[in-house]
Short mmCIF file of C-alpha atoms in Angstrom, two decimals:
data_model
loop_
_atom_site.label_atom_id
_atom_site.label_comp_id
_atom_site.label_asym_id
_atom_site.label_seq_id
_atom_site.Cartn_x
_atom_site.Cartn_y
_atom_site.Cartn_z
CA UNK A 1 -0.14 -3.66 16.54
CA UNK A 2 2.13 -2.43 19.30
CA UNK A 3 2.08 1.14 20.58
CA UNK A 4 5.63 1.78 19.34
CA UNK A 5 5.78 3.59 15.99
CA UNK A 6 7.32 1.84 13.01
CA UNK A 7 9.57 3.34 10.34
CA UNK A 8 8.68 2.60 6.73
CA UNK A 9 10.80 3.49 3.68
CA UNK A 10 9.27 3.62 0.18
CA UNK A 11 11.80 3.54 -2.69
CA UNK A 12 10.45 4.68 -6.06
CA UNK A 13 11.73 5.68 -9.46
CA UNK A 14 9.98 9.01 -10.17
CA UNK A 15 7.78 11.55 -8.39
CA UNK A 16 4.12 10.36 -8.39
CA UNK A 17 5.03 6.62 -8.37
CA UNK A 18 4.94 6.62 -4.58
CA UNK A 19 1.43 8.09 -4.37
CA UNK A 20 0.01 5.98 -7.19
CA UNK A 21 1.22 2.68 -5.76
CA UNK A 22 1.40 3.21 -2.00
CA UNK A 23 -0.23 6.53 -1.17
CA UNK A 24 -2.99 4.82 0.78
CA UNK A 25 -0.49 2.82 2.82
CA UNK A 26 1.50 5.92 3.68
CA UNK A 27 -1.66 7.77 4.70
CA UNK A 28 -2.66 4.85 6.93
CA UNK A 29 0.79 4.60 8.44
CA UNK A 30 0.84 8.29 9.35
CA UNK A 31 -2.73 8.17 10.69
CA UNK A 32 -1.77 5.25 12.92
CA UNK A 33 1.24 7.07 14.35
CA UNK A 34 4.00 5.50 12.25
CA UNK A 35 6.73 7.30 10.29
CA UNK A 36 7.00 7.03 6.51
CA UNK A 37 9.84 8.27 4.32
CA UNK A 38 10.04 8.32 0.51
CA UNK A 39 13.28 7.94 -1.44
CA UNK A 40 12.91 8.93 -5.11
CA UNK A 41 15.62 7.76 -7.50
CA UNK A 42 15.15 10.37 -10.26
CA UNK A 43 13.22 13.59 -10.81
CA UNK A 44 11.14 12.18 -13.68
CA UNK A 45 12.59 14.53 -16.27
CA UNK A 46 11.30 12.46 -19.21
CA UNK A 47 7.66 12.39 -18.12
CA UNK A 48 4.84 13.41 -20.45
CA UNK A 49 3.10 16.58 -19.29
CA UNK A 50 -0.70 16.63 -19.25
CA UNK A 51 -1.68 20.33 -18.80
CA UNK A 52 -1.07 22.21 -22.08
CA UNK A 53 0.12 25.29 -20.20
CA UNK A 54 2.96 23.29 -18.64
CA UNK A 55 4.11 21.27 -21.65
CA UNK A 56 7.00 23.68 -22.22
CA UNK A 57 8.62 22.08 -19.15
CA UNK A 58 9.21 18.72 -20.82
CA UNK A 59 12.51 17.32 -22.07
CA UNK A 60 11.75 18.29 -25.67
CA UNK A 61 11.40 21.98 -24.76
CA UNK A 62 12.77 23.73 -21.64
CA UNK A 63 13.87 20.48 -19.93
CA UNK A 64 12.90 21.92 -16.55
CA UNK A 65 10.32 19.28 -15.66
CA UNK A 66 12.54 17.63 -13.03
CA UNK A 67 12.67 20.55 -10.59
CA UNK A 68 8.98 21.20 -11.18
CA UNK A 69 8.10 17.60 -10.36
CA UNK A 70 10.23 17.82 -7.24
CA UNK A 71 7.95 20.64 -6.14
CA UNK A 72 4.94 18.48 -6.89
CA UNK A 73 6.46 15.67 -4.85
CA UNK A 74 7.04 17.97 -1.89
CA UNK A 75 3.43 19.15 -2.01
CA UNK A 76 2.06 15.61 -2.28
CA UNK A 77 4.17 14.38 0.62
CA UNK A 78 2.97 17.31 2.73
CA UNK A 79 -0.60 16.13 2.10
CA UNK A 80 0.33 12.63 3.26
CA UNK A 81 2.47 13.83 6.18
CA UNK A 82 5.50 11.98 4.83
CA UNK A 83 9.17 13.00 4.65
CA UNK A 84 11.10 12.53 1.41
CA UNK A 85 14.43 12.89 -0.37
CA UNK A 86 15.97 12.28 -3.78
CA UNK A 87 18.74 9.72 -4.23
CA UNK A 88 22.15 11.37 -4.38
CA UNK A 89 20.90 14.94 -4.01
CA UNK A 90 23.59 17.29 -2.70
CA UNK A 91 23.07 18.57 0.82
CA UNK A 92 24.02 22.10 -0.28
CA UNK A 93 21.42 22.10 -3.06
CA UNK A 94 24.01 22.18 -5.84
CA UNK A 95 22.54 18.98 -7.34
CA UNK A 96 18.90 17.96 -7.02
CA UNK A 97 19.59 14.32 -7.93
CA UNK A 98 22.42 11.98 -8.88
CA UNK A 99 20.55 10.18 -11.67
CA UNK A 100 18.26 11.19 -14.52
CA UNK A 101 14.99 9.65 -15.63
CA UNK A 102 15.78 7.10 -18.37
CA UNK A 103 12.43 7.38 -20.14
CA UNK A 104 10.41 4.48 -21.46
CA UNK A 105 12.08 1.36 -22.83
CA UNK A 106 13.63 1.89 -26.26
CA UNK A 107 13.67 5.70 -26.15
CA UNK A 108 16.83 7.72 -26.93
CA UNK A 109 16.84 9.24 -23.43
CA UNK A 110 18.15 5.94 -22.06
CA UNK A 111 21.51 6.77 -23.70
CA UNK A 112 22.00 9.83 -21.49
CA UNK A 113 25.15 9.29 -19.38
CA UNK A 114 23.26 10.08 -16.17
CA UNK A 115 20.23 7.93 -16.99
CA UNK A 116 19.34 5.76 -14.02
CA UNK A 117 19.18 2.66 -16.18
CA UNK A 118 22.92 3.07 -16.78
CA UNK A 119 23.79 3.53 -13.11
CA UNK A 120 26.38 1.27 -11.57
CA UNK A 121 24.22 -0.96 -9.38
CA UNK A 122 26.80 -1.20 -6.61
CA UNK A 123 27.22 2.56 -6.46
CA UNK A 124 23.48 3.26 -6.46
CA UNK A 125 22.86 0.47 -3.94
CA UNK A 126 25.46 2.02 -1.67
CA UNK A 127 23.54 5.31 -1.72
CA UNK A 128 20.29 3.51 -0.92
CA UNK A 129 21.98 1.55 1.86
CA UNK A 130 23.18 4.84 3.37
CA UNK A 131 19.57 6.03 3.51
CA UNK A 132 18.45 2.76 5.09
CA UNK A 133 21.12 3.03 7.77
CA UNK A 134 20.06 6.61 8.52
CA UNK A 135 16.28 6.12 8.43
CA UNK A 136 16.46 2.66 10.06
CA UNK A 137 13.17 1.39 8.64
CA UNK A 138 11.62 -1.86 9.74
CA UNK A 139 9.92 -2.13 6.35
CA UNK A 140 11.12 -1.15 2.86
CA UNK A 141 8.68 -1.09 -0.05
CA UNK A 142 9.64 -1.00 -3.73
CA UNK A 143 8.70 -2.74 -7.02
CA UNK A 144 8.70 -6.36 -8.05
CA UNK A 145 11.38 -7.68 -10.39
CA UNK A 146 9.36 -6.47 -13.41
CA UNK A 147 9.18 -2.94 -12.08
CA UNK A 148 5.40 -3.09 -11.98
CA UNK A 149 4.99 -2.51 -15.72
CA UNK A 150 8.51 -3.00 -17.13
CA UNK A 151 9.64 0.63 -17.02
CA UNK A 152 13.46 0.48 -17.07
CA UNK A 153 13.82 2.82 -14.09
CA UNK A 154 11.34 0.78 -12.05
CA UNK A 155 13.27 -2.41 -12.80
CA UNK A 156 16.51 -0.65 -11.88
CA UNK A 157 14.95 0.65 -8.65
CA UNK A 158 14.00 -2.91 -7.72
CA UNK A 159 17.48 -4.17 -8.55
CA UNK A 160 19.25 -1.41 -6.62
CA UNK A 161 16.97 -1.65 -3.57
CA UNK A 162 17.40 -5.41 -3.31
CA UNK A 163 21.17 -5.02 -3.58
CA UNK A 164 21.12 -2.34 -0.88
CA UNK A 165 19.17 -4.49 1.57
CA UNK A 166 21.26 -7.57 0.79
CA UNK A 167 24.46 -5.61 1.47
CA UNK A 168 23.48 -5.00 5.10
CA UNK A 169 24.32 -7.44 7.90
CA UNK A 170 21.43 -9.92 8.28
CA UNK A 171 20.48 -8.54 11.69
CA UNK A 172 20.17 -5.02 10.24
CA UNK A 173 18.08 -5.87 7.17
CA UNK A 174 14.55 -4.47 7.11
CA UNK A 175 11.73 -6.56 5.71
CA UNK A 176 11.50 -5.91 1.97
CA UNK A 177 8.22 -5.85 0.05
CA UNK A 178 7.09 -5.38 -3.53
CA UNK A 179 3.88 -3.61 -4.53
CA UNK A 180 1.56 -6.12 -6.21
CA UNK A 181 -2.13 -6.35 -7.12
CA UNK A 182 -4.13 -9.57 -6.65
CA UNK A 183 -5.89 -10.66 -9.84
CA UNK A 184 -9.28 -10.61 -8.13
CA UNK A 185 -8.80 -6.95 -7.19
CA UNK A 186 -7.78 -6.05 -10.74
CA UNK A 187 -10.90 -7.73 -12.15
CA UNK A 188 -13.11 -6.00 -9.60
CA UNK A 189 -11.56 -2.62 -10.42
CA UNK A 190 -12.25 -3.02 -14.14
CA UNK A 191 -15.83 -3.99 -13.40
CA UNK A 192 -16.20 -1.00 -11.08
CA UNK A 193 -14.81 1.39 -13.70
CA UNK A 194 -17.31 0.13 -16.28
CA UNK A 195 -20.11 0.89 -13.80
CA UNK A 196 -18.75 4.32 -12.80
CA UNK A 197 -17.68 6.20 -15.96
CA UNK A 198 -16.38 9.74 -15.51
CA UNK A 199 -18.82 11.73 -17.61
CA UNK A 200 -17.27 14.31 -19.92
CA UNK A 201 -13.70 13.23 -19.24
CA UNK A 202 -13.07 11.60 -22.59
CA UNK A 203 -11.20 8.86 -20.75
CA UNK A 204 -11.23 5.37 -22.20
CA UNK A 205 -12.00 2.34 -20.07
CA UNK A 206 -9.46 -0.47 -19.76
CA UNK A 207 -10.25 -3.44 -21.96
CA UNK A 208 -12.16 -5.84 -19.69
CA UNK A 209 -10.43 -8.75 -21.42
CA UNK A 210 -7.07 -7.06 -21.86
CA UNK A 211 -3.82 -8.34 -20.41
CA UNK A 212 -2.75 -7.14 -16.99
CA UNK A 213 0.67 -5.64 -16.24
CA UNK A 214 3.19 -7.93 -14.53
CA UNK A 215 2.39 -6.44 -11.11
CA UNK A 216 -1.03 -8.14 -11.22
CA UNK A 217 -0.48 -11.64 -9.85
CA UNK A 218 -2.46 -14.63 -8.58
CA UNK A 219 -4.06 -13.79 -5.26
CA UNK A 220 -2.07 -16.32 -3.26
CA UNK A 221 1.18 -14.53 -4.02
CA UNK A 222 0.08 -11.35 -2.24
CA UNK A 223 1.17 -11.84 1.35
CA UNK A 224 0.23 -8.44 2.81
CA UNK A 225 -2.34 -5.74 2.23
CA UNK A 226 -3.61 -2.40 3.47
CA UNK A 227 -7.35 -1.84 3.12
CA UNK A 228 -8.53 1.63 4.18
CA UNK A 229 -11.19 3.01 1.81
CA UNK A 230 -11.84 5.87 4.21
CA UNK A 231 -8.42 7.30 3.24
CA UNK A 232 -9.07 7.44 -0.51
CA UNK A 233 -9.76 11.22 -0.25
CA UNK A 234 -6.30 11.71 1.27
CA UNK A 235 -4.61 9.71 -1.48
CA UNK A 236 -6.64 11.56 -4.12
CA UNK A 237 -5.62 14.92 -2.65
CA UNK A 238 -1.96 13.89 -2.80
CA UNK A 239 -2.35 12.69 -6.40
CA UNK A 240 -3.81 16.06 -7.38
CA UNK A 241 -0.49 17.64 -6.42
CA UNK A 242 1.17 15.60 -9.20
CA UNK A 243 -0.77 17.60 -11.79
CA UNK A 244 1.78 17.29 -14.61
CA UNK A 245 1.37 13.50 -14.56
CA UNK A 246 -2.06 12.69 -13.10
CA UNK A 247 -5.61 13.98 -13.54
CA UNK A 248 -8.00 13.11 -10.71
CA UNK A 249 -11.74 13.07 -11.38
CA UNK A 250 -13.90 15.45 -9.33
CA UNK A 251 -15.38 12.40 -7.62
CA UNK A 252 -11.94 11.64 -6.18
CA UNK A 253 -12.13 7.92 -6.87
CA UNK A 254 -10.84 7.77 -10.45
CA UNK A 255 -7.78 9.14 -12.22
CA UNK A 256 -5.99 9.00 -15.56
CA UNK A 257 -2.39 9.39 -16.65
CA UNK A 258 -1.32 10.91 -19.96
CA UNK A 259 -2.77 7.90 -21.80
CA UNK A 260 -6.30 9.04 -20.84
CA UNK A 261 -7.28 5.57 -19.62
CA UNK A 262 -9.40 5.59 -16.47
CA UNK A 263 -8.02 3.91 -13.36
CA UNK A 264 -9.60 3.41 -9.97
CA UNK A 265 -8.33 4.64 -6.61
CA UNK A 266 -9.59 1.51 -4.86
CA UNK A 267 -8.76 2.04 -1.19
CA UNK A 268 -6.60 -1.06 -0.98
CA UNK A 269 -2.97 -1.89 -1.77
CA UNK A 270 -1.23 -5.26 -1.93
CA UNK A 271 2.32 -6.35 -1.21
CA UNK A 272 4.51 -9.44 -1.17
CA UNK A 273 7.71 -10.24 0.65
CA UNK A 274 10.85 -10.11 -1.47
CA UNK A 275 14.05 -12.07 -1.06
CA UNK A 276 16.72 -9.36 -1.39
CA UNK A 277 19.37 -11.92 -2.33
CA UNK A 278 17.52 -13.11 -5.43
CA UNK A 279 15.11 -10.25 -6.12
CA UNK A 280 12.26 -12.73 -6.40
CA UNK A 281 9.27 -13.24 -4.19
CA UNK A 282 10.02 -14.92 -0.89
CA UNK A 283 8.61 -18.40 -0.51
CA UNK A 284 5.51 -17.42 1.42
CA UNK A 285 2.03 -18.52 0.36
CA UNK A 286 -0.79 -16.31 1.60
CA UNK A 287 -3.22 -19.23 1.34
CA UNK A 288 -1.44 -20.87 4.26
CA UNK A 289 -3.29 -18.54 6.63
CA UNK A 290 -6.36 -18.21 4.44
CA UNK A 291 -6.05 -14.41 4.31
CA UNK A 292 -3.62 -11.59 3.67
CA UNK A 293 -1.84 -9.95 6.58
CA UNK A 294 -1.99 -6.21 7.14
CA UNK A 295 1.36 -4.68 6.16
CA UNK A 296 1.24 -2.36 9.17
CA UNK A 297 0.78 -5.07 11.79
CA UNK A 298 3.94 -5.29 13.86
CA UNK A 299 3.68 -8.77 15.40
CA UNK A 300 3.84 -11.14 12.46
#
């Protein structure tokens, strides 16, 4: 890696997505002297709230979860040492975001006129392109074409980010990556969880034979990785700031979302190059080199 710092931009759908999927990478980037910036497309207004004392914030009650989650995002990014902004937020503070969380697939919230899933892709891509031109990242990270696990806002974030990068002159386009998990890592994580239950949590374990989400792919499709287990405590500390959405075990190596299913904080994150013109994975096979390449290496 060269001595010059790199700029990295992480484009995500809701507060907490960035820390769950790429918190380790951001922590590593900052530790190594690089600059990381997070662009969040909605405030996550439709999220389920875990702490009973805060459930009045949700969309079915006070509908004030969005601003609260923005505060959580700010605190988490301070832990990671990362700057952040919300897509389409007004500079004078009169609007905290341009788009609203669409909720899960098939829910009535997707019919809201400001729901991100209904956004005009060209308009939203133009806003993302403006951020890219201002931040000037060498690397942009977002979701794969399935949005990781088929959440409509994640799919829309992928679509909009690809369109934004593709709209730039070829010489100005940053490298674009999707967050992915190699199948071997996913298997190892399930085995690890079975061997390290969180006593007294009431959390279920993932089915060892259950299907994986679309973001889990054959190992050879993952072209880049970041492996830094020593930074798991930093990622865990950032996740704890997203308390409405995430519960982190006292051990700091396991967490659960509102579904109360245990998940590992594994100290490694995988990525693959995307073709912004098609939205699909670029035609690169990691087996050609026999190993994955570190995402933060500059000379590749």
